[in-house]
Each structure stands twice: as C-alpha cells, then as structure tokens.
Amino acid sequence: MIVDCAIYHHGRRTEGPEDLSDALDLARAEGDAFIWIGLYEPTEQEFDLVTEEFRLHPLAVEDALKAHQRPKLEMFDDSLFVVLKPVAYEAESDVVTTGEVMVFIGDSFVVTVRHGECSPLARVRRRLEEDPEMLQHGPTAVLYSIADATVDHYLEVAIELQTDLEKLEAEVFSPSGGSSRHTASKIYTFKRQILEFRRATGPLTVPLTRLSGSGTAGAPVPFVNEKAQPFFRDVNDHLARVNESVESLDRLVSDILSAHLAQMSVRQNDDMRKISAWAAMAAVPTMIAGIYGMNFDHMPELHWLWSYPAVILAMAALEFLLYHLFKRRGWL
C-alpha cells in the first residue's frame, strides 16, 4: 500500500494532484522539484500503477515485489534501482532481524518500497522535511539519507553485539558458566546472528563504492548528482568500519567456541582422572578381600587370631597411601 506521497519543491513539501501522472508532470515542469512515493509491502496490483507511470524496469519491479534480495545497485534506462537491508537487534532475545528497502530513482521521482518492520524511512522523511536545504538536492539527497541512516544503525547494532559478546565471553570463562550444557548452543546461536548481520553489511560495499565514484574508472552513476560522491564516500567509510567489526566479532566468537570446547575437554579429562583414581583406590581392598574370600584351608595367617584386624589395617594403610599419592599429583 502507499504509505506516503508528496511533491517537494525547493526542499519543501507542497500539495499536488492525487493522480501520479499529473504529479510527476508537475514536478518535472516546476524544476527543482520531485515526487517521493513510499510503499509498504505492495501487492502486484498495487504496484502496477507506479510501474506504468514511472516506467520502472520489470526485473527491478519483480525484485521489489518478491523481496529477499541482496544489497545491490542496478542501472536501467529510466531509473536507478538500489536495495538496502536495514537491521534490528533484539538484545533480550539475542536475535538479529533484517528488513529490505528498495529505492527507485529517476527523473524527478523517488519510489521507496519497504519490506519488514526495521526500516529508517519514516525517520529519514521527517528529518529531511525539517532540513529543506538538504532536501532541495532532490532524489540524490533521499538516497544518501536512507543509506546513511541504514549504515549508522549498523554501527549501533555492532556495538550492541560487541557488548553481548563480552557478556557471553565472561560467562564461558567463569568458574561455573562454561560447564553449562547450553553454553555451546548459545555460542553457536550468536554466531548465526553475526552471519545474518554480515549478509546485510557485506554486499552493500559494492553499491556504495560505485555511488562514491570509486568504482570502475570512477564512472558516474546516472540520476545521482556527482557532487554527492564525497557524502557517499563517507557512508562507505562507516560501512568499512562496520564490516571490520563484523569480521572481528566472527573471529572472536569462533575463538570463544574453540576455547569452550577445549575447556570442556580438559574438564572431562579431569573427571576421568578422578574416576580412575577412585577406581584404583577401590581395587586394592577388592583384591585383598577377593584373595581371602577363596575357600582354601592352607592360606597365610588364616587361623591367626589377629588376621582380620591386620588385613583391615593393611587395606586402610594402602588406601591412605594411594589417596595422598593421587592428591599430590592433582588427580583428586
């Protein structure tokens, strides 16, 4: 459905005709004006009118309707198509969720299509409407503001993930936390969230590199003002910081998982040594009792009055010696 539709002239929102074709003609006729249409999870029928009026490419339209796209930038004859993936992190459940924002830019128009709940579009529109000087730069300002808001939120999510990872690290290396049977599962789940985050941030590098003029031969991107390249370069620098943080988080969580598994292996070895030590201590009296339990008439000291207390005393002495031996070697 259409969430918002407005004409912006010299950076200020103005009233225009309800018909999309008339609104677009008016924006092109006035000069320094453009129309911005925002849609939320439109159906094919709802999007048909927009497609027809703005001559959007059918392949881009298909991507915008079906969603589940990687961040990318595609250039067509009548429009520029950019896909961004905003990210939200729920700290309570430790879950990274992604949405999608598709941006069509052309001659005097911007069409944004939103999928999912995590999206900066409403905040971006309000902020731009409060800054006419920025908004008067037209569709380029809209694309830059959306990309900037998306990447800035990536930085916030990266900081939240880093904080939660430090808590998980402290739990793993605590005296008792690492022995929990759910610890490995928590570490693996956290790694999956980092992977989901990477799917949103990694592929965005190529589109921002092209928008910043750092792509092949620095070729300009159509429908984007070349004067905006330094601004896109700044966003790309922020994205590089995010990607470095994601790589660092991924390596660290892998190291934590390896350390946890090694820790569990050491604890299992300690347990086996303790079990072996107790088994050895139990074997001594069992052996002696087994020998004297045999039914033979001629056995040493079998009829001696002090045989029983002597054997018990010998068992106790041997147990005492074994206990101190294992204790000194750290087996008990």
PDB file of N, CA and C in Angstrom, residues 146-238:
ATOM      1  N   ILE A 146      18.879   7.778   3.213  1.00  0.00           N
ATOM      2  CA  ILE A 146      18.472   6.410   3.539  1.00  0.00           C
ATOM      3  C   ILE A 146      19.700   5.535   3.782  1.00  0.00           C
ATOM      4  N   ALA A 147      20.695   5.644   2.894  1.00  0.00           N
ATOM      5  CA  ALA A 147      21.916   4.848   3.054  1.00  0.00           C
ATOM      6  C   ALA A 147      22.645   5.230   4.341  1.00  0.00           C
ATOM      7  N   ASP A 148      22.715   6.522   4.627  1.00  0.00           N
ATOM      8  CA  ASP A 148      23.417   6.992   5.822  1.00  0.00           C
ATOM      9  C   ASP A 148      22.723   6.500   7.093  1.00  0.00           C
ATOM     10  N   ALA A 149      21.389   6.592   7.123  1.00  0.00           N
ATOM     11  CA  ALA A 149      20.648   6.129   8.304  1.00  0.00           C
ATOM     12  C   ALA A 149      20.797   4.626   8.491  1.00  0.00           C
ATOM     13  N   THR A 150      20.783   3.890   7.387  1.00  0.00           N
ATOM     14  CA  THR A 150      20.918   2.429   7.468  1.00  0.00           C
ATOM     15  C   THR A 150      22.285   2.032   8.014  1.00  0.00           C
ATOM     16  N   VAL A 151      23.345   2.641   7.487  1.00  0.00           N
ATOM     17  CA  VAL A 151      24.702   2.287   7.913  1.00  0.00           C
ATOM     18  C   VAL A 151      24.971   2.761   9.343  1.00  0.00           C
ATOM     19  N   ASP A 152      24.451   3.930   9.697  1.00  0.00           N
ATOM     20  CA  ASP A 152      24.627   4.404  11.081  1.00  0.00           C
ATOM     21  C   ASP A 152      23.995   3.435  12.071  1.00  0.00           C
ATOM     22  N   HIS A 153      22.855   2.868  11.691  1.00  0.00           N
ATOM     23  CA  HIS A 153      22.222   1.898  12.597  1.00  0.00           C
ATOM     24  C   HIS A 153      23.022   0.598  12.635  1.00  0.00           C
ATOM     25  N   TYR A 154      23.710   0.271  11.535  1.00  0.00           N
ATOM     26  CA  TYR A 154      24.618  -0.878  11.560  1.00  0.00           C
ATOM     27  C   TYR A 154      25.658  -0.708  12.675  1.00  0.00           C
ATOM     28  N   LEU A 155      26.195   0.517  12.799  1.00  0.00           N
ATOM     29  CA  LEU A 155      27.202   0.772  13.830  1.00  0.00           C
ATOM     30  C   LEU A 155      26.622   0.535  15.223  1.00  0.00           C
ATOM     31  N   GLU A 156      25.376   0.973  15.438  1.00  0.00           N
ATOM     32  CA  GLU A 156      24.731   0.770  16.736  1.00  0.00           C
ATOM     33  C   GLU A 156      24.539  -0.721  17.017  1.00  0.00           C
ATOM     34  N   VAL A 157      24.109  -1.463  16.001  1.00  0.00           N
ATOM     35  CA  VAL A 157      23.916  -2.903  16.184  1.00  0.00           C
ATOM     36  C   VAL A 157      25.243  -3.594  16.466  1.00  0.00           C
ATOM     37  N   ALA A 158      26.314  -3.176  15.780  1.00  0.00           N
ATOM     38  CA  ALA A 158      27.633  -3.769  16.004  1.00  0.00           C
ATOM     39  C   ALA A 158      28.085  -3.546  17.447  1.00  0.00           C
ATOM     40  N   ILE A 159      27.818  -2.364  17.995  1.00  0.00           N
ATOM     41  CA  ILE A 159      28.191  -2.070  19.387  1.00  0.00           C
ATOM     42  C   ILE A 159      27.384  -2.949  20.343  1.00  0.00           C
ATOM     43  N   GLU A 160      26.088  -3.121  20.069  1.00  0.00           N
ATOM     44  CA  GLU A 160      25.253  -3.967  20.925  1.00  0.00           C
ATOM     45  C   GLU A 160      25.708  -5.429  20.871  1.00  0.00           C
ATOM     46  N   LEU A 161      26.066  -5.893  19.687  1.00  0.00           N
ATOM     47  CA  LEU A 161      26.573  -7.260  19.561  1.00  0.00           C
ATOM     48  C   LEU A 161      27.888  -7.428  20.310  1.00  0.00           C
ATOM     49  N   GLN A 162      28.752  -6.418  20.230  1.00  0.00           N
ATOM     50  CA  GLN A 162      30.023  -6.480  20.940  1.00  0.00           C
ATOM     51  C   GLN A 162      29.795  -6.558  22.456  1.00  0.00           C
ATOM     52  N   THR A 163      28.839  -5.781  22.954  1.00  0.00           N
ATOM     53  CA  THR A 163      28.529  -5.803  24.388  1.00  0.00           C
ATOM     54  C   THR A 163      28.022  -7.164  24.826  1.00  0.00           C
ATOM     55  N   ASP A 164      27.106  -7.727  24.052  1.00  0.00           N
ATOM     56  CA  ASP A 164      26.556  -9.042  24.403  1.00  0.00           C
ATOM     57  C   ASP A 164      27.606 -10.142  24.267  1.00  0.00           C
ATOM     58  N   LEU A 165      28.507  -9.987  23.311  1.00  0.00           N
ATOM     59  CA  LEU A 165      29.558 -10.989  23.154  1.00  0.00           C
ATOM     60  C   LEU A 165      30.518 -10.964  24.345  1.00  0.00           C
ATOM     61  N   GLU A 166      30.791  -9.780  24.866  1.00  0.00           N
ATOM     62  CA  GLU A 166      31.641  -9.691  26.058  1.00  0.00           C
ATOM     63  C   GLU A 166      30.981 -10.380  27.251  1.00  0.00           C
ATOM     64  N   LYS A 167      29.657 -10.238  27.366  1.00  0.00           N
ATOM     65  CA  LYS A 167      28.943 -10.933  28.441  1.00  0.00           C
ATOM     66  C   LYS A 167      29.025 -12.453  28.250  1.00  0.00           C
ATOM     67  N   LEU A 168      28.856 -12.897  27.009  1.00  0.00           N
ATOM     68  CA  LEU A 168      28.942 -14.327  26.728  1.00  0.00           C
ATOM     69  C   LEU A 168      30.346 -14.852  27.006  1.00  0.00           C
ATOM     70  N   GLU A 169      31.347 -14.055  26.662  1.00  0.00           N
ATOM     71  CA  GLU A 169      32.733 -14.452  26.913  1.00  0.00           C
ATOM     72  C   GLU A 169      32.989 -14.594  28.414  1.00  0.00           C
ATOM     73  N   ALA A 170      32.470 -13.633  29.188  1.00  0.00           N
ATOM     74  CA  ALA A 170      32.645 -13.703  30.640  1.00  0.00           C
ATOM     75  C   ALA A 170      31.950 -14.933  31.213  1.00  0.00           C
ATOM     76  N   GLU A 171      30.786 -15.271  30.656  1.00  0.00           N
ATOM     77  CA  GLU A 171      30.053 -16.449  31.125  1.00  0.00           C
ATOM     78  C   GLU A 171      30.811 -17.737  30.804  1.00  0.00           C
ATOM     79  N   VAL A 172      31.393 -17.797  29.617  1.00  0.00           N
ATOM     80  CA  VAL A 172      32.111 -19.009  29.209  1.00  0.00           C
ATOM     81  C   VAL A 172      33.327 -19.255  30.099  1.00  0.00           C
ATOM     82  N   PHE A 173      34.039 -18.180  30.435  1.00  0.00           N
ATOM     83  CA  PHE A 173      35.274 -18.349  31.192  1.00  0.00           C
ATOM     84  C   PHE A 173      35.094 -18.163  32.698  1.00  0.00           C
ATOM     85  N   SER A 174      33.846 -18.096  33.142  1.00  0.00           N
ATOM     86  CA  SER A 174      33.598 -18.067  34.579  1.00  0.00           C
ATOM     87  C   SER A 174      33.849 -19.460  35.160  1.00  0.00           C
ATOM     88  N   PRO A 175      34.081 -19.573  36.482  1.00  0.00           N
ATOM     89  CA  PRO A 175      34.368 -20.894  37.072  1.00  0.00           C
ATOM     90  C   PRO A 175      33.296 -21.936  36.827  1.00  0.00           C
ATOM     91  N   SER A 176      32.033 -21.507  36.753  1.00  0.00           N
ATOM     92  CA  SER A 176      30.951 -22.486  36.594  1.00  0.00           C
ATOM     93  C   SER A 176      30.184 -22.344  35.288  1.00  0.00           C
ATOM     94  N   GLY A 177      30.259 -21.160  34.658  1.00  0.00           N
ATOM     95  CA  GLY A 177      29.440 -20.920  33.472  1.00  0.00           C
ATOM     96  C   GLY A 177      29.778 -21.794  32.292  1.00  0.00           C
ATOM     97  N   GLY A 178      31.068 -22.067  32.107  1.00  0.00           N
ATOM     98  CA  GLY A 178      31.485 -22.834  30.943  1.00  0.00           C
ATOM     99  C   GLY A 178      31.051 -24.278  30.966  1.00  0.00           C
ATOM    100  N   SER A 179      30.615 -24.759  32.134  1.00  0.00           N
ATOM    101  CA  SER A 179      30.216 -26.157  32.220  1.00  0.00           C
ATOM    102  C   SER A 179      28.752 -26.376  31.870  1.00  0.00           C
ATOM    103  N   SER A 180      28.018 -25.279  31.603  1.00  0.00           N
ATOM    104  CA  SER A 180      26.602 -25.417  31.265  1.00  0.00           C
ATOM    105  C   SER A 180      26.443 -26.144  29.934  1.00  0.00           C
ATOM    106  N   ARG A 181      25.471 -27.030  29.878  1.00  0.00           N
ATOM    107  CA  ARG A 181      25.256 -27.799  28.642  1.00  0.00           C
ATOM    108  C   ARG A 181      24.692 -26.924  27.526  1.00  0.00           C
ATOM    109  N   HIS A 182      24.177 -25.749  27.891  1.00  0.00           N
ATOM    110  CA  HIS A 182      23.594 -24.868  26.880  1.00  0.00           C
ATOM    111  C   HIS A 182      24.583 -23.825  26.375  1.00  0.00           C
ATOM    112  N   THR A 183      25.781 -23.787  26.915  1.00  0.00           N
ATOM    113  CA  THR A 183      26.734 -22.750  26.532  1.00  0.00           C
ATOM    114  C   THR A 183      27.126 -22.851  25.066  1.00  0.00           C
ATOM    115  N   ALA A 184      27.455 -24.052  24.606  1.00  0.00           N
ATOM    116  CA  ALA A 184      27.830 -24.232  23.193  1.00  0.00           C
ATOM    117  C   ALA A 184      26.692 -23.826  22.273  1.00  0.00           C
ATOM    118  N   SER A 185      25.469 -24.146  22.664  1.00  0.00           N
ATOM    119  CA  SER A 185      24.314 -23.766  21.851  1.00  0.00           C
ATOM    120  C   SER A 185      24.166 -22.248  21.782  1.00  0.00           C
ATOM    121  N   LYS A 186      24.397 -21.563  22.898  1.00  0.00           N
ATOM    122  CA  LYS A 186      24.309 -20.105  22.914  1.00  0.00           C
ATOM    123  C   LYS A 186      25.381 -19.482  22.030  1.00  0.00           C
ATOM    124  N   ILE A 187      26.586 -20.047  22.072  1.00  0.00           N
ATOM    125  CA  ILE A 187      27.669 -19.516  21.240  1.00  0.00           C
ATOM    126  C   ILE A 187      27.343 -19.713  19.762  1.00  0.00           C
ATOM    127  N   TYR A 188      26.844 -20.883  19.410  1.00  0.00           N
ATOM    128  CA  TYR A 188      26.521 -21.166  18.008  1.00  0.00           C
ATOM    129  C   TYR A 188      25.375 -20.260  17.531  1.00  0.00           C
ATOM    130  N   THR A 189      24.372 -20.059  18.382  1.00  0.00           N
ATOM    131  CA  THR A 189      23.257 -19.175  18.023  1.00  0.00           C
ATOM    132  C   THR A 189      23.755 -17.751  17.795  1.00  0.00           C
ATOM    133  N   PHE A 190      24.676 -17.304  18.651  1.00  0.00           N
ATOM    134  CA  PHE A 190      25.241 -15.962  18.490  1.00  0.00           C
ATOM    135  C   PHE A 190      25.999 -15.853  17.170  1.00  0.00           C
ATOM    136  N   LYS A 191      26.699 -16.912  16.805  1.00  0.00           N
ATOM    137  CA  LYS A 191      27.431 -16.906  15.534  1.00  0.00           C
ATOM    138  C   LYS A 191      26.467 -16.809  14.349  1.00  0.00           C
ATOM    139  N   ARG A 192      25.307 -17.453  14.468  1.00  0.00           N
ATOM    140  CA  ARG A 192      24.302 -17.357  13.401  1.00  0.00           C
ATOM    141  C   ARG A 192      23.786 -15.924  13.251  1.00  0.00           C
ATOM    142  N   GLN A 193      23.644 -15.210  14.364  1.00  0.00           N
ATOM    143  CA  GLN A 193      23.184 -13.825  14.305  1.00  0.00           C
ATOM    144  C   GLN A 193      24.225 -12.931  13.629  1.00  0.00           C
ATOM    145  N   ILE A 194      25.490 -13.195  13.900  1.00  0.00           N
ATOM    146  CA  ILE A 194      26.552 -12.434  13.240  1.00  0.00           C
ATOM    147  C   ILE A 194      26.542 -12.707  11.740  1.00  0.00           C
ATOM    148  N   LEU A 195      26.291 -13.958  11.357  1.00  0.00           N
ATOM    149  CA  LEU A 195      26.206 -14.304   9.936  1.00  0.00           C
ATOM    150  C   LEU A 195      25.046 -13.564   9.277  1.00  0.00           C
ATOM    151  N   GLU A 196      23.908 -13.477   9.957  1.00  0.00           N
ATOM    152  CA  GLU A 196      22.761 -12.730   9.421  1.00  0.00           C
ATOM    153  C   GLU A 196      23.118 -11.256   9.258  1.00  0.00           C
ATOM    154  N   PHE A 197      23.846 -10.720  10.209  1.00  0.00           N
ATOM    155  CA  PHE A 197      24.283  -9.319  10.136  1.00  0.00           C
ATOM    156  C   PHE A 197      25.222  -9.116   8.954  1.00  0.00           C
ATOM    157  N   ARG A 198      26.128 -10.064   8.743  1.00  0.00           N
ATOM    158  CA  ARG A 198      27.094  -9.954   7.647  1.00  0.00           C
ATOM    159  C   ARG A 198      26.394  -9.978   6.289  1.00  0.00           C
ATOM    160  N   ARG A 199      25.335 -10.749   6.173  1.00  0.00           N
ATOM    161  CA  ARG A 199      24.609 -10.807   4.899  1.00  0.00           C
ATOM    162  C   ARG A 199      24.026  -9.453   4.514  1.00  0.00           C
ATOM    163  N   ALA A 200      23.779  -8.612   5.502  1.00  0.00           N
ATOM    164  CA  ALA A 200      23.240  -7.281   5.220  1.00  0.00           C
ATOM    165  C   ALA A 200      24.338  -6.272   4.925  1.00  0.00           C
ATOM    166  N   THR A 201      25.464  -6.377   5.637  1.00  0.00           N
ATOM    167  CA  THR A 201      26.501  -5.351   5.523  1.00  0.00           C
ATOM    168  C   THR A 201      27.511  -5.629   4.415  1.00  0.00           C
ATOM    169  N   GLY A 202      27.904  -6.884   4.236  1.00  0.00           N
ATOM    170  CA  GLY A 202      28.963  -7.199   3.283  1.00  0.00           C
ATOM    171  C   GLY A 202      28.663  -6.803   1.850  1.00  0.00           C
ATOM    172  N   PRO A 203      27.542  -7.262   1.270  1.00  0.00           N
ATOM    173  CA  PRO A 203      27.280  -6.948  -0.146  1.00  0.00           C
ATOM    174  C   PRO A 203      27.034  -5.463  -0.418  1.00  0.00           C
ATOM    175  N   LEU A 204      26.784  -4.656   0.628  1.00  0.00           N
ATOM    176  CA  LEU A 204      26.490  -3.239   0.405  1.00  0.00           C
ATOM    177  C   LEU A 204      27.738  -2.455   0.012  1.00  0.00           C
ATOM    178  N   THR A 205      28.901  -3.033   0.193  1.00  0.00           N
ATOM    179  CA  THR A 205      30.147  -2.326  -0.117  1.00  0.00           C
ATOM    180  C   THR A 205      30.233  -1.953  -1.589  1.00  0.00           C
ATOM    181  N   VAL A 206      29.868  -2.865  -2.460  1.00  0.00           N
ATOM    182  CA  VAL A 206      29.978  -2.609  -3.907  1.00  0.00           C
ATOM    183  C   VAL A 206      29.068  -1.464  -4.346  1.00  0.00           C
ATOM    184  N   PRO A 207      27.756  -1.457  -3.978  1.00  0.00           N
ATOM    185  CA  PRO A 207      26.907  -0.321  -4.378  1.00  0.00           C
ATOM    186  C   PRO A 207      27.426   1.027  -3.860  1.00  0.00           C
ATOM    187  N   LEU A 208      27.856   1.077  -2.596  1.00  0.00           N
ATOM    188  CA  LEU A 208      28.330   2.346  -2.054  1.00  0.00           C
ATOM    189  C   LEU A 208      29.639   2.778  -2.696  1.00  0.00           C
ATOM    190  N   THR A 209      30.463   1.816  -3.076  1.00  0.00           N
ATOM    191  CA  THR A 209      31.706   2.155  -3.772  1.00  0.00           C
ATOM    192  C   THR A 209      31.408   2.804  -5.117  1.00  0.00           C
ATOM    193  N   ARG A 210      30.414   2.281  -5.815  1.00  0.00           N
ATOM    194  CA  ARG A 210      30.030   2.866  -7.105  1.00  0.00           C
ATOM    195  C   ARG A 210      29.405   4.243  -6.922  1.00  0.00           C
ATOM    196  N   LEU A 211      28.572   4.402  -5.888  1.00  0.00           N
ATOM    197  CA  LEU A 211      27.936   5.695  -5.646  1.00  0.00           C
ATOM    198  C   LEU A 211      28.954   6.754  -5.224  1.00  0.00           C
ATOM    199  N   SER A 212      30.034   6.317  -4.588  1.00  0.00           N
ATOM    200  CA  SER A 212      31.054   7.270  -4.142  1.00  0.00           C
ATOM    201  C   SER A 212      32.052   7.626  -5.235  1.00  0.00           C
ATOM    202  N   GLY A 213      31.857   7.044  -6.433  1.00  0.00           N
ATOM    203  CA  GLY A 213      32.747   7.344  -7.549  1.00  0.00           C
ATOM    204  C   GLY A 213      34.058   6.612  -7.502  1.00  0.00           C
ATOM    205  N   SER A 214      34.150   5.586  -6.654  1.00  0.00           N
ATOM    206  CA  SER A 214      35.395   4.828  -6.523  1.00  0.00           C
ATOM    207  C   SER A 214      35.343   3.511  -7.283  1.00  0.00           C
ATOM    208  N   GLY A 215      34.321   3.340  -8.104  1.00  0.00           N
ATOM    209  CA  GLY A 215      34.170   2.097  -8.840  1.00  0.00           C
ATOM    210  C   GLY A 215      35.055   2.073 -10.075  1.00  0.00           C
ATOM    211  N   THR A 216      34.617   1.319 -11.074  1.00  0.00           N
ATOM    212  CA  THR A 216      35.398   1.163 -12.301  1.00  0.00           C
ATOM    213  C   THR A 216      35.594   2.507 -12.984  1.00  0.00           C
ATOM    214  N   ALA A 217      36.851   2.951 -13.043  1.00  0.00           N
ATOM    215  CA  ALA A 217      37.217   4.212 -13.693  1.00  0.00           C
ATOM    216  C   ALA A 217      36.468   5.399 -13.107  1.00  0.00           C
ATOM    217  N   GLY A 218      35.887   5.248 -11.932  1.00  0.00           N
ATOM    218  CA  GLY A 218      35.165   6.353 -11.313  1.00  0.00           C
ATOM    219  C   GLY A 218      33.985   6.832 -12.123  1.00  0.00           C
ATOM    220  N   ALA A 219      33.352   5.923 -12.861  1.00  0.00           N
ATOM    221  CA  ALA A 219      32.239   6.294 -13.727  1.00  0.00           C
ATOM    222  C   ALA A 219      31.068   6.801 -12.895  1.00  0.00           C
ATOM    223  N   PRO A 220      30.450   7.931 -13.293  1.00  0.00           N
ATOM    224  CA  PRO A 220      29.313   8.454 -12.540  1.00  0.00           C
ATOM    225  C   PRO A 220      28.102   7.542 -12.666  1.00  0.00           C
ATOM    226  N   VAL A 221      27.273   7.572 -11.641  1.00  0.00           N
ATOM    227  CA  VAL A 221      26.048   6.778 -11.637  1.00  0.00           C
ATOM    228  C   VAL A 221      24.911   7.668 -12.119  1.00  0.00           C
ATOM    229  N   PRO A 222      24.110   7.233 -13.084  1.00  0.00           N
ATOM    230  CA  PRO A 222      23.014   8.072 -13.581  1.00  0.00           C
ATOM    231  C   PRO A 222      21.997   8.379 -12.491  1.00  0.00           C
ATOM    232  N   PHE A 223      21.380   9.559 -12.615  1.00  0.00           N
ATOM    233  CA  PHE A 223      20.343  10.050 -11.708  1.00  0.00           C
ATOM    234  C   PHE A 223      20.875  10.383 -10.314  1.00  0.00           C
ATOM    235  N   VAL A 224      22.204  10.346 -10.140  1.00  0.00           N
ATOM    236  CA  VAL A 224      22.816  10.704  -8.862  1.00  0.00           C
ATOM    237  C   VAL A 224      23.780  11.862  -9.112  1.00  0.00           C
ATOM    238  N   ASN A 225      23.616  12.931  -8.366  1.00  0.00           N
ATOM    239  CA  ASN A 225      24.452  14.112  -8.514  1.00  0.00           C
ATOM    240  C   ASN A 225      25.903  13.775  -8.152  1.00  0.00           C
ATOM    241  N   GLU A 226      26.828  14.121  -9.050  1.00  0.00           N
ATOM    242  CA  GLU A 226      28.229  13.811  -8.810  1.00  0.00           C
ATOM    243  C   GLU A 226      28.774  14.540  -7.580  1.00  0.00           C
ATOM    244  N   LYS A 227      28.188  15.682  -7.231  1.00  0.00           N
ATOM    245  CA  LYS A 227      28.652  16.421  -6.062  1.00  0.00           C
ATOM    246  C   LYS A 227      28.379  15.668  -4.762  1.00  0.00           C
ATOM    247  N   ALA A 228      27.515  14.636  -4.830  1.00  0.00           N
ATOM    248  CA  ALA A 228      27.192  13.854  -3.631  1.00  0.00           C
ATOM    249  C   ALA A 228      28.200  12.736  -3.385  1.00  0.00           C
ATOM    250  N   GLN A 229      29.150  12.538  -4.298  1.00  0.00           N
ATOM    251  CA  GLN A 229      30.106  11.440  -4.141  1.00  0.00           C
ATOM    252  C   GLN A 229      30.887  11.490  -2.830  1.00  0.00           C
ATOM    253  N   PRO A 230      31.362  12.654  -2.367  1.00  0.00           N
ATOM    254  CA  PRO A 230      32.056  12.672  -1.069  1.00  0.00           C
ATOM    255  C   PRO A 230      31.167  12.218   0.091  1.00  0.00           C
ATOM    256  N   PHE A 231      29.877  12.505   0.003  1.00  0.00           N
ATOM    257  CA  PHE A 231      28.964  12.091   1.071  1.00  0.00           C
ATOM    258  C   PHE A 231      28.781  10.573   1.071  1.00  0.00           C
ATOM    259  N   PHE A 232      28.632  10.008  -0.124  1.00  0.00           N
ATOM    260  CA  PHE A 232      28.547   8.549  -0.219  1.00  0.00           C
ATOM    261  C   PHE A 232      29.871   7.904   0.184  1.00  0.00           C
ATOM    262  N   ARG A 233      30.987   8.594  -0.061  1.00  0.00           N
ATOM    263  CA  ARG A 233      32.279   8.069   0.352  1.00  0.00           C
ATOM    264  C   ARG A 233      32.367   7.999   1.876  1.00  0.00           C
ATOM    265  N   ASP A 234      31.786   8.994   2.528  1.00  0.00           N
ATOM    266  CA  ASP A 234      31.761   8.988   3.998  1.00  0.00           C
ATOM    267  C   ASP A 234      30.922   7.824   4.526  1.00  0.00           C
ATOM    268  N   VAL A 235      29.766   7.581   3.885  1.00  0.00           N
ATOM    269  CA  VAL A 235      28.931   6.438   4.282  1.00  0.00           C
ATOM    270  C   VAL A 235      29.686   5.133   4.058  1.00  0.00           C
ATOM    271  N   ASN A 236      30.420   5.058   2.946  1.00  0.00           N
ATOM    272  CA  ASN A 236      31.190   3.846   2.649  1.00  0.00           C
ATOM    273  C   ASN A 236      32.283   3.621   3.695  1.00  0.00           C
ATOM    274  N   ASP A 237      32.888   4.708   4.184  1.00  0.00           N
ATOM    275  CA  ASP A 237      33.888   4.579   5.247  1.00  0.00           C
ATOM    276  C   ASP A 237      33.262   4.019   6.516  1.00  0.00           C
ATOM    277  N   HIS A 238      32.070   4.487   6.852  1.00  0.00           N
ATOM    278  CA  HIS A 238      31.366   3.957   8.025  1.00  0.00           C
ATOM    279  C   HIS A 238      31.046   2.478   7.831  1.00  0.00           C
TER     280      HIS A 238
END
